PDB file of C-alpha atoms in Angstrom:
ATOM      1  CA  UNK A  11      10.234  66.780  67.871  1.00 56.00           C
ATOM      2  CA  UNK A  12      13.111  66.804  70.332  1.00 54.00           C
ATOM      3  CA  UNK A  13      15.700  64.271  69.318  1.00 59.00           C
ATOM      4  CA  UNK A  14      17.439  62.151  71.932  1.00 60.00           C
ATOM      5  CA  UNK A  15      21.245  62.349  71.804  1.00 65.00           C
ATOM      6  CA  UNK A  16      21.069  64.457  68.641  1.00 80.00           C
ATOM      7  CA  UNK A  17      19.273  61.742  66.671  1.00 90.00           C
ATOM      8  CA  UNK A  18      15.680  61.034  65.803  1.00 95.00           C
ATOM      9  CA  UNK A  19      14.917  57.326  66.044  1.00 95.00           C
ATOM     10  CA  UNK A  20      11.841  56.130  64.188  1.00 96.00           C
ATOM     11  CA  UNK A  21      10.420  52.606  64.056  1.00 96.00           C
ATOM     12  CA  UNK A  22       8.151  51.839  61.087  1.00 97.00           C
ATOM     13  CA  UNK A  23       6.164  48.693  61.904  1.00 95.00           C
ATOM     14  CA  UNK A  24       3.461  46.649  60.211  1.00 94.00           C
ATOM     15  CA  UNK A  25       3.253  43.538  58.083  1.00 92.00           C
ATOM     16  CA  UNK A  26       5.116  42.482  54.967  1.00 89.00           C
ATOM     17  CA  UNK A  27       3.866  44.097  51.779  1.00 88.00           C
ATOM     18  CA  UNK A  28       3.006  47.475  53.332  1.00 92.00           C
ATOM     19  CA  UNK A  29       6.095  49.208  51.949  1.00 92.00           C
ATOM     20  CA  UNK A  30       7.813  49.996  55.249  1.00 94.00           C
ATOM     21  CA  UNK A  31      11.320  49.344  53.939  1.00 93.00           C
ATOM     22  CA  UNK A  32      10.516  51.614  50.993  1.00 94.00           C
ATOM     23  CA  UNK A  33       9.447  54.565  53.125  1.00 96.00           C
ATOM     24  CA  UNK A  34      12.368  54.036  55.492  1.00 96.00           C
ATOM     25  CA  UNK A  35      14.689  54.255  52.499  1.00 96.00           C
ATOM     26  CA  UNK A  36      12.942  57.384  51.192  1.00 96.00           C
ATOM     27  CA  UNK A  37      13.163  59.073  54.595  1.00 97.00           C
ATOM     28  CA  UNK A  38      16.855  58.252  54.908  1.00 96.00           C
ATOM     29  CA  UNK A  39      17.623  59.492  51.402  1.00 96.00           C
ATOM     30  CA  UNK A  40      15.766  62.741  52.088  1.00 97.00           C
ATOM     31  CA  UNK A  41      17.812  63.308  55.246  1.00 96.00           C
ATOM     32  CA  UNK A  42      21.053  62.626  53.351  1.00 96.00           C
ATOM     33  CA  UNK A  43      20.012  65.207  50.713  1.00 96.00           C
ATOM     34  CA  UNK A  44      19.927  67.694  53.596  1.00 96.00           C
ATOM     35  CA  UNK A  45      23.495  66.831  54.564  1.00 96.00           C
ATOM     36  CA  UNK A  46      22.519  64.731  57.579  1.00 95.00           C
ATOM     37  CA  UNK A  47      23.430  61.157  58.386  1.00 95.00           C
ATOM     38  CA  UNK A  48      20.831  58.413  58.170  1.00 96.00           C
ATOM     39  CA  UNK A  49      20.730  54.698  58.727  1.00 95.00           C
ATOM     40  CA  UNK A  50      18.096  52.035  57.993  1.00 94.00           C
ATOM     41  CA  UNK A  51      17.855  48.521  59.348  1.00 94.00           C
ATOM     42  CA  UNK A  52      14.956  46.190  58.645  1.00 91.00           C
ATOM     43  CA  UNK A  53      13.534  43.008  60.107  1.00 85.00           C
ATOM     44  CA  UNK A  54      10.914  40.883  58.387  1.00 75.00           C
ATOM     45  CA  UNK A  55       9.623  37.333  58.181  1.00 68.00           C
ATOM     46  CA  UNK A  56      10.643  34.857  55.531  1.00 62.00           C
ATOM     47  CA  UNK A  57       7.254  35.155  53.813  1.00 57.00           C
ATOM     48  CA  UNK A  58       6.854  38.098  51.476  1.00 59.00           C
ATOM     49  CA  UNK A  59       3.547  39.346  52.860  1.00 67.00           C
ATOM     50  CA  UNK A  60       1.545  39.201  56.042  1.00 73.00           C
ATOM     51  CA  UNK A  61       4.230  38.635  58.685  1.00 85.00           C
ATOM     52  CA  UNK A  62       5.559  41.224  61.111  1.00 89.00           C
ATOM     53  CA  UNK A  63       8.061  43.633  59.633  1.00 90.00           C
ATOM     54  CA  UNK A  64       9.814  46.737  60.861  1.00 93.00           C
ATOM     55  CA  UNK A  65      12.319  49.261  59.690  1.00 95.00           C
ATOM     56  CA  UNK A  66      14.388  51.333  62.083  1.00 95.00           C
ATOM     57  CA  UNK A  67      15.483  54.729  60.798  1.00 96.00           C
ATOM     58  CA  UNK A  68      18.026  56.902  62.591  1.00 95.00           C
ATOM     59  CA  UNK A  69      18.576  60.475  61.409  1.00 96.00           C
ATOM     60  CA  UNK A  70      21.017  62.965  62.881  1.00 93.00           C
ATOM     61  CA  UNK A  71      24.042  65.139  62.376  1.00 91.00           C
ATOM     62  CA  UNK A  72      26.618  62.967  64.108  1.00 88.00           C
ATOM     63  CA  UNK A  73      28.185  59.609  63.436  1.00 88.00           C
ATOM     64  CA  UNK A  74      25.815  56.655  63.696  1.00 88.00           C
ATOM     65  CA  UNK A  75      27.444  53.797  65.567  1.00 85.00           C
ATOM     66  CA  UNK A  76      24.446  51.535  66.258  1.00 85.00           C
ATOM     67  CA  UNK A  77      21.815  50.855  63.607  1.00 84.00           C
ATOM     68  CA  UNK A  78      18.867  49.751  65.724  1.00 86.00           C
ATOM     69  CA  UNK A  79      16.431  52.147  67.383  1.00 90.00           C
ATOM     70  CA  UNK A  80      16.430  51.178  71.063  1.00 86.00           C
ATOM     71  CA  UNK A  81      14.166  53.931  72.404  1.00 89.00           C
ATOM     72  CA  UNK A  82      12.038  55.253  69.548  1.00 93.00           C
ATOM     73  CA  UNK A  83      11.131  58.906  69.395  1.00 94.00           C
ATOM     74  CA  UNK A  84       8.350  57.854  67.034  1.00 95.00           C
ATOM     75  CA  UNK A  85       6.670  54.543  66.280  1.00 96.00           C
ATOM     76  CA  UNK A  86       4.483  54.099  63.196  1.00 97.00           C
ATOM     77  CA  UNK A  87       2.058  51.145  63.331  1.00 97.00           C
ATOM     78  CA  UNK A  88       0.252  50.207  60.134  1.00 96.00           C
ATOM     79  CA  UNK A  89      -1.180  46.928  61.496  1.00 95.00           C
ATOM     80  CA  UNK A  90      -2.654  45.749  64.785  1.00 96.00           C
ATOM     81  CA  UNK A  91      -0.004  43.039  64.937  1.00 94.00           C
ATOM     82  CA  UNK A  92       2.663  45.765  65.023  1.00 94.00           C
ATOM     83  CA  UNK A  93       0.961  47.678  67.821  1.00 95.00           C
ATOM     84  CA  UNK A  94       0.483  44.490  69.825  1.00 94.00           C
ATOM     85  CA  UNK A  95       4.201  43.721  69.548  1.00 93.00           C
ATOM     86  CA  UNK A  96       5.127  47.161  70.919  1.00 93.00           C
ATOM     87  CA  UNK A  97       2.255  47.487  73.447  1.00 92.00           C
ATOM     88  CA  UNK A  98       4.352  46.574  76.509  1.00 89.00           C
ATOM     89  CA  UNK A  99       6.860  49.290  75.629  1.00 88.00           C
ATOM     90  CA  UNK A 100       4.075  51.820  74.956  1.00 91.00           C
ATOM     91  CA  UNK A 101       2.369  51.013  78.264  1.00 91.00           C
ATOM     92  CA  UNK A 102       5.550  51.330  80.340  1.00 90.00           C
ATOM     93  CA  UNK A 103       6.664  54.307  82.366  1.00 89.00           C
ATOM     94  CA  UNK A 104       8.563  56.725  80.136  1.00 87.00           C
ATOM     95  CA  UNK A 105       6.507  55.931  77.032  1.00 91.00           C
ATOM     96  CA  UNK A 106       5.153  59.476  77.176  1.00 92.00           C
ATOM     97  CA  UNK A 107       8.316  60.532  75.303  1.00 91.00           C
ATOM     98  CA  UNK A 108       7.329  58.405  72.300  1.00 94.00           C
ATOM     99  CA  UNK A 109       5.000  59.492  69.521  1.00 94.00           C
ATOM    100  CA  UNK A 110       2.710  56.657  68.425  1.00 96.00           C
ATOM    101  CA  UNK A 111       1.433  57.248  64.909  1.00 96.00           C
ATOM    102  CA  UNK A 112      -1.044  54.656  63.636  1.00 97.00           C
ATOM    103  CA  UNK A 113      -3.572  53.902  60.915  1.00 97.00           C
ATOM    104  CA  UNK A 114      -6.826  54.661  62.721  1.00 96.00           C
ATOM    105  CA  UNK A 115      -8.810  52.303  60.454  1.00 96.00           C
ATOM    106  CA  UNK A 116      -6.523  49.326  61.127  1.00 96.00           C
ATOM    107  CA  UNK A 117      -5.074  49.771  64.613  1.00 97.00           C
ATOM    108  CA  UNK A 118      -6.750  50.169  67.996  1.00 96.00           C
ATOM    109  CA  UNK A 119      -4.261  51.174  70.693  1.00 95.00           C
ATOM    110  CA  UNK A 120      -4.829  49.729  74.149  1.00 92.00           C
ATOM    111  CA  UNK A 121      -6.334  51.911  76.859  1.00 93.00           C
ATOM    112  CA  UNK A 122      -3.061  51.526  78.786  1.00 93.00           C
ATOM    113  CA  UNK A 123      -0.955  53.159  76.060  1.00 94.00           C
ATOM    114  CA  UNK A 124       0.995  56.091  77.551  1.00 93.00           C
ATOM    115  CA  UNK A 125       2.568  57.319  74.327  1.00 93.00           C
ATOM    116  CA  UNK A 126       1.410  60.518  72.682  1.00 92.00           C
ATOM    117  CA  UNK A 127      -0.910  58.977  70.099  1.00 94.00           C
ATOM    118  CA  UNK A 128      -2.058  60.241  66.724  1.00 96.00           C
ATOM    119  CA  UNK A 129      -4.351  58.144  64.546  1.00 96.00           C
ATOM    120  CA  UNK A 130      -4.779  58.924  60.853  1.00 97.00           C
ATOM    121  CA  UNK A 131      -6.571  56.708  58.275  1.00 96.00           C
ATOM    122  CA  UNK A 132      -3.594  56.307  55.924  1.00 96.00           C
ATOM    123  CA  UNK A 133      -5.095  53.642  53.668  1.00 94.00           C
ATOM    124  CA  UNK A 134      -8.258  55.692  53.217  1.00 94.00           C
ATOM    125  CA  UNK A 135      -6.272  58.887  52.483  1.00 92.00           C
ATOM    126  CA  UNK A 136      -4.243  57.088  49.815  1.00 91.00           C
ATOM    127  CA  UNK A 137      -7.342  55.518  48.292  1.00 91.00           C
ATOM    128  CA  UNK A 138      -8.996  58.933  48.075  1.00 89.00           C
ATOM    129  CA  UNK A 139      -5.979  60.092  46.030  1.00 86.00           C
ATOM    130  CA  UNK A 140      -6.433  57.234  43.587  1.00 84.00           C
ATOM    131  CA  UNK A 141      -3.441  55.353  44.978  1.00 86.00           C
ATOM    132  CA  UNK A 142      -4.914  52.616  47.139  1.00 83.00           C
ATOM    133  CA  UNK A 143      -1.511  50.941  47.508  1.00 87.00           C
ATOM    134  CA  UNK A 144       0.211  54.105  48.724  1.00 92.00           C
ATOM    135  CA  UNK A 145      -0.871  54.094  52.376  1.00 94.00           C
ATOM    136  CA  UNK A 146       2.831  53.875  53.206  1.00 95.00           C
ATOM    137  CA  UNK A 147       3.466  57.189  51.455  1.00 95.00           C
ATOM    138  CA  UNK A 148       0.588  58.844  53.313  1.00 96.00           C
ATOM    139  CA  UNK A 149       2.166  57.496  56.508  1.00 97.00           C
ATOM    140  CA  UNK A 150       5.556  58.868  55.423  1.00 97.00           C
ATOM    141  CA  UNK A 151       3.965  62.297  55.008  1.00 97.00           C
ATOM    142  CA  UNK A 152       2.654  62.093  58.564  1.00 97.00           C
ATOM    143  CA  UNK A 153       6.005  60.913  59.936  1.00 97.00           C
ATOM    144  CA  UNK A 154       7.732  63.854  58.262  1.00 97.00           C
ATOM    145  CA  UNK A 155       5.034  66.271  59.430  1.00 96.00           C
ATOM    146  CA  UNK A 156       5.222  65.199  63.066  1.00 96.00           C
ATOM    147  CA  UNK A 157       8.904  64.359  63.568  1.00 95.00           C
ATOM    148  CA  UNK A 158      10.821  66.759  61.349  1.00 94.00           C
ATOM    149  CA  UNK A 159      13.202  63.884  60.512  1.00 95.00           C
ATOM    150  CA  UNK A 160      13.428  65.394  57.020  1.00 96.00           C
ATOM    151  CA  UNK A 161      11.964  68.428  55.325  1.00 97.00           C
ATOM    152  CA  UNK A 162       8.937  67.741  53.106  1.00 96.00           C
ATOM    153  CA  UNK A 163      10.664  69.316  50.106  1.00 97.00           C
ATOM    154  CA  UNK A 164      13.536  66.837  50.489  1.00 97.00           C
ATOM    155  CA  UNK A 165      11.110  63.906  50.496  1.00 96.00           C
ATOM    156  CA  UNK A 166       9.351  65.388  47.462  1.00 94.00           C
ATOM    157  CA  UNK A 167      12.685  65.567  45.620  1.00 94.00           C
ATOM    158  CA  UNK A 168      13.377  61.895  46.391  1.00 94.00           C
ATOM    159  CA  UNK A 169       9.841  60.920  45.313  1.00 93.00           C
ATOM    160  CA  UNK A 170      10.253  62.810  42.041  1.00 90.00           C
ATOM    161  CA  UNK A 171      13.473  60.912  41.307  1.00 91.00           C
ATOM    162  CA  UNK A 172      11.611  57.588  41.442  1.00 87.00           C
ATOM    163  CA  UNK A 173       8.778  56.066  39.457  1.00 74.00           C
ATOM    164  CA  UNK A 174       5.787  55.657  41.764  1.00 78.00           C
ATOM    165  CA  UNK A 175       2.195  54.962  40.796  1.00 77.00           C
ATOM    166  CA  UNK A 176      -0.093  57.872  40.059  1.00 82.00           C
ATOM    167  CA  UNK A 177      -1.462  59.484  43.197  1.00 81.00           C
ATOM    168  CA  UNK A 178       1.545  58.534  45.355  1.00 87.00           C
ATOM    169  CA  UNK A 179       2.884  62.076  45.715  1.00 89.00           C
ATOM    170  CA  UNK A 180      -0.636  63.244  46.528  1.00 91.00           C
ATOM    171  CA  UNK A 181      -0.904  60.524  49.194  1.00 92.00           C
ATOM    172  CA  UNK A 182       2.332  61.845  50.762  1.00 94.00           C
ATOM    173  CA  UNK A 183       0.913  65.381  50.754  1.00 95.00           C
ATOM    174  CA  UNK A 184      -2.383  64.249  52.302  1.00 95.00           C
ATOM    175  CA  UNK A 185      -0.558  62.404  55.062  1.00 96.00           C
ATOM    176  CA  UNK A 186       1.586  65.472  55.729  1.00 96.00           C
ATOM    177  CA  UNK A 187      -1.501  67.728  55.892  1.00 95.00           C
ATOM    178  CA  UNK A 188      -3.380  65.291  58.135  1.00 96.00           C
ATOM    179  CA  UNK A 189      -0.428  65.158  60.536  1.00 95.00           C
ATOM    180  CA  UNK A 190      -0.118  68.932  60.692  1.00 92.00           C
ATOM    181  CA  UNK A 191      -3.845  69.143  61.381  1.00 91.00           C
ATOM    182  CA  UNK A 192      -3.630  66.450  64.077  1.00 87.00           C
ATOM    183  CA  UNK A 193      -0.738  68.333  65.659  1.00 75.00           C
ATOM    184  CA  UNK A 194      -3.129  71.214  66.313  1.00 73.00           C
ATOM    185  CA  UNK A 195      -5.581  68.946  68.163  1.00 68.00           C
ATOM    186  CA  UNK A 196      -5.166  68.039  71.842  1.00 53.00           C
ATOM    187  CA  UNK A 197      -2.995  64.963  72.448  1.00 51.00           C
ATOM    188  CA  UNK A 198      -4.809  61.634  72.561  1.00 47.00           C
ATOM    189  CA  UNK A 199      -2.881  59.890  75.322  1.00 44.00           C
TER     190      UNK A 199
END
Protein backbone atom coordinates (compact mmCIF):
# COMPACT_ATOMS: atom_id res chain seq x y z
CA UNK A 1 0.00 0.00 0.00
CA UNK A 2 1.30 3.46 -0.84
CA UNK A 3 1.58 5.53 2.29
CA UNK A 4 0.60 9.18 2.26
CA UNK A 5 3.34 11.53 3.49
CA UNK A 6 5.52 8.56 4.43
CA UNK A 7 2.97 7.20 6.91
CA UNK A 8 0.29 4.56 6.79
CA UNK A 9 -2.83 5.69 8.62
CA UNK A 10 -5.23 2.96 9.67
CA UNK A 11 -8.57 3.34 11.44
CA UNK A 12 -9.83 0.26 13.30
CA UNK A 13 -13.55 0.72 13.97
CA UNK A 14 -16.32 -1.33 15.55
CA UNK A 15 -18.02 -1.58 18.91
CA UNK A 16 -16.64 -1.92 22.41
CA UNK A 17 -15.52 -5.42 23.32
CA UNK A 18 -14.20 -6.34 19.86
CA UNK A 19 -10.55 -5.88 20.82
CA UNK A 20 -9.74 -2.95 18.53
CA UNK A 21 -7.47 -1.22 21.03
CA UNK A 22 -5.66 -4.53 21.50
CA UNK A 23 -4.93 -5.05 17.82
CA UNK A 24 -3.96 -1.40 17.39
CA UNK A 25 -1.43 -1.87 20.19
CA UNK A 26 -0.11 -5.10 18.65
CA UNK A 27 0.28 -3.46 15.24
CA UNK A 28 2.12 -0.50 16.73
CA UNK A 29 4.44 -2.72 18.76
CA UNK A 30 5.23 -4.80 15.67
CA UNK A 31 6.15 -1.67 13.72
CA UNK A 32 8.38 -0.47 16.57
CA UNK A 33 10.16 -3.86 16.56
CA UNK A 34 11.03 -3.07 12.94
CA UNK A 35 12.59 0.24 13.95
CA UNK A 36 9.67 2.36 12.73
CA UNK A 37 7.62 4.90 14.62
CA UNK A 38 4.04 4.14 15.59
CA UNK A 39 1.27 5.91 17.41
CA UNK A 40 -2.14 4.76 18.70
CA UNK A 41 -5.08 6.87 19.78
CA UNK A 42 -8.45 5.44 20.75
CA UNK A 43 -11.99 6.70 21.16
CA UNK A 44 -14.75 4.72 22.83
CA UNK A 45 -18.00 5.15 24.72
CA UNK A 46 -18.29 5.12 28.47
CA UNK A 47 -19.92 1.68 28.41
CA UNK A 48 -17.54 -1.25 28.18
CA UNK A 49 -19.29 -3.05 25.33
CA UNK A 50 -21.60 -2.28 22.46
CA UNK A 51 -20.89 1.40 21.78
CA UNK A 52 -18.87 2.79 18.89
CA UNK A 53 -15.12 2.54 19.32
CA UNK A 54 -12.14 3.24 17.12
CA UNK A 55 -8.40 3.14 17.25
CA UNK A 56 -6.23 5.21 14.95
CA UNK A 57 -2.81 3.75 14.17
CA UNK A 58 -0.09 5.71 12.39
CA UNK A 59 3.05 3.89 11.25
CA UNK A 60 6.01 5.45 9.48
CA UNK A 61 9.69 6.26 9.52
CA UNK A 62 9.47 9.93 10.44
CA UNK A 63 8.40 11.87 13.48
CA UNK A 64 4.71 11.65 14.31
CA UNK A 65 3.34 15.05 15.24
CA UNK A 66 -0.42 14.42 15.13
CA UNK A 67 -1.95 11.27 16.59
CA UNK A 68 -5.27 11.11 14.76
CA UNK A 69 -5.72 9.61 11.30
CA UNK A 70 -7.38 12.34 9.24
CA UNK A 71 -7.38 10.60 5.85
CA UNK A 72 -7.14 6.85 6.40
CA UNK A 73 -5.21 4.70 3.99
CA UNK A 74 -7.17 1.78 5.42
CA UNK A 75 -10.37 1.51 7.42
CA UNK A 76 -11.32 -1.72 9.20
CA UNK A 77 -15.02 -2.06 10.10
CA UNK A 78 -16.02 -4.91 12.38
CA UNK A 79 -19.61 -3.68 12.92
CA UNK A 80 -22.30 -2.09 10.78
CA UNK A 81 -22.41 0.84 13.19
CA UNK A 82 -18.76 1.57 12.35
CA UNK A 83 -19.36 1.46 8.61
CA UNK A 84 -22.41 3.70 8.94
CA UNK A 85 -20.35 6.28 10.84
CA UNK A 86 -17.73 6.39 8.06
CA UNK A 87 -20.13 5.98 5.09
CA UNK A 88 -20.17 9.68 4.13
CA UNK A 89 -16.37 9.69 3.93
CA UNK A 90 -16.34 6.42 1.96
CA UNK A 91 -18.94 7.72 -0.50
CA UNK A 92 -17.13 11.02 -1.14
CA UNK A 93 -14.88 11.86 -4.05
CA UNK A 94 -11.34 10.72 -3.28
CA UNK A 95 -12.43 7.70 -1.24
CA UNK A 96 -10.96 5.49 -3.94
CA UNK A 97 -7.59 5.96 -2.19
CA UNK A 98 -8.90 4.25 0.94
CA UNK A 99 -8.98 0.50 1.52
CA UNK A 100 -12.18 -0.57 3.28
CA UNK A 101 -11.69 -3.89 5.04
CA UNK A 102 -14.79 -5.31 6.72
CA UNK A 103 -16.28 -8.41 8.31
CA UNK A 104 -18.45 -9.70 5.47
CA UNK A 105 -20.79 -11.52 7.88
CA UNK A 106 -21.47 -8.39 9.96
CA UNK A 107 -21.13 -5.39 7.66
CA UNK A 108 -22.90 -4.50 4.42
CA UNK A 109 -21.26 -1.54 2.68
CA UNK A 110 -23.57 0.86 0.88
CA UNK A 111 -23.82 0.73 -2.90
CA UNK A 112 -22.39 4.27 -2.98
CA UNK A 113 -19.12 3.27 -1.31
CA UNK A 114 -16.19 4.34 -3.53
CA UNK A 115 -13.41 2.83 -1.43
CA UNK A 116 -11.56 -0.26 -2.57
CA UNK A 117 -13.48 -2.82 -0.53
CA UNK A 118 -12.48 -6.23 0.75
CA UNK A 119 -14.88 -8.30 2.85
CA UNK A 120 -13.64 -11.24 4.90
CA UNK A 121 -15.67 -13.19 7.51
CA UNK A 122 -13.30 -12.56 10.44
CA UNK A 123 -15.53 -13.93 13.19
CA UNK A 124 -16.14 -17.12 11.23
CA UNK A 125 -12.41 -17.55 10.47
CA UNK A 126 -11.55 -17.19 14.16
CA UNK A 127 -14.31 -19.58 15.19
CA UNK A 128 -13.03 -22.17 12.72
CA UNK A 129 -9.64 -21.95 14.49
CA UNK A 130 -11.25 -22.67 17.84
CA UNK A 131 -10.90 -19.06 18.97
CA UNK A 132 -14.35 -17.56 18.59
CA UNK A 133 -13.30 -14.41 20.46
CA UNK A 134 -10.30 -13.76 18.23
CA UNK A 135 -12.02 -12.15 15.24
CA UNK A 136 -9.90 -9.09 16.00
CA UNK A 137 -6.72 -11.11 15.45
CA UNK A 138 -8.03 -12.48 12.16
CA UNK A 139 -8.75 -8.86 11.19
CA UNK A 140 -5.23 -7.87 12.26
CA UNK A 141 -3.84 -10.55 9.94
CA UNK A 142 -5.82 -9.06 7.07
CA UNK A 143 -4.74 -5.51 7.90
CA UNK A 144 -1.10 -6.61 7.89
CA UNK A 145 -1.58 -8.61 4.69
CA UNK A 146 -3.17 -5.74 2.78
CA UNK A 147 -1.40 -2.66 4.14
CA UNK A 148 2.14 -3.76 4.91
CA UNK A 149 2.01 -1.58 8.05
CA UNK A 150 4.14 -4.26 9.73
CA UNK A 151 5.69 -7.51 8.62
CA UNK A 152 3.77 -10.65 9.64
CA UNK A 153 6.83 -12.05 11.42
CA UNK A 154 6.96 -8.92 13.60
CA UNK A 155 3.31 -9.35 14.58
CA UNK A 156 3.96 -13.04 15.28
CA UNK A 157 6.83 -12.08 17.60
CA UNK A 158 4.57 -9.67 19.51
CA UNK A 159 1.80 -12.30 19.72
CA UNK A 160 4.26 -14.87 21.06
CA UNK A 161 5.33 -12.46 23.81
CA UNK A 162 1.76 -12.28 25.12
CA UNK A 163 -0.66 -14.80 26.55
CA UNK A 164 -3.59 -15.14 24.14
CA UNK A 165 -6.23 -17.85 24.08
CA UNK A 166 -5.58 -20.99 22.09
CA UNK A 167 -6.24 -20.53 18.39
CA UNK A 168 -5.45 -16.80 18.40
CA UNK A 169 -2.21 -17.10 16.43
CA UNK A 170 -4.01 -19.36 13.97
CA UNK A 171 -6.77 -16.76 13.61
CA UNK A 172 -4.10 -14.15 12.74
CA UNK A 173 -2.64 -16.50 10.13
CA UNK A 174 -6.06 -17.24 8.62
CA UNK A 175 -6.83 -13.54 8.35
CA UNK A 176 -3.46 -12.92 6.71
CA UNK A 177 -4.04 -15.75 4.20
CA UNK A 178 -7.59 -14.59 3.44
CA UNK A 179 -6.33 -11.06 2.77
CA UNK A 180 -3.58 -12.26 0.46
CA UNK A 181 -6.14 -14.36 -1.40
CA UNK A 182 -8.57 -11.43 -1.63
CA UNK A 183 -5.75 -9.26 -2.97
CA UNK A 184 -5.56 -11.57 -5.98
CA UNK A 185 -9.28 -11.11 -6.74
CA UNK A 186 -10.61 -8.13 -8.71
CA UNK A 187 -11.42 -5.08 -6.56
CA UNK A 188 -14.96 -4.88 -5.21
CA UNK A 189 -15.60 -1.15 -5.51
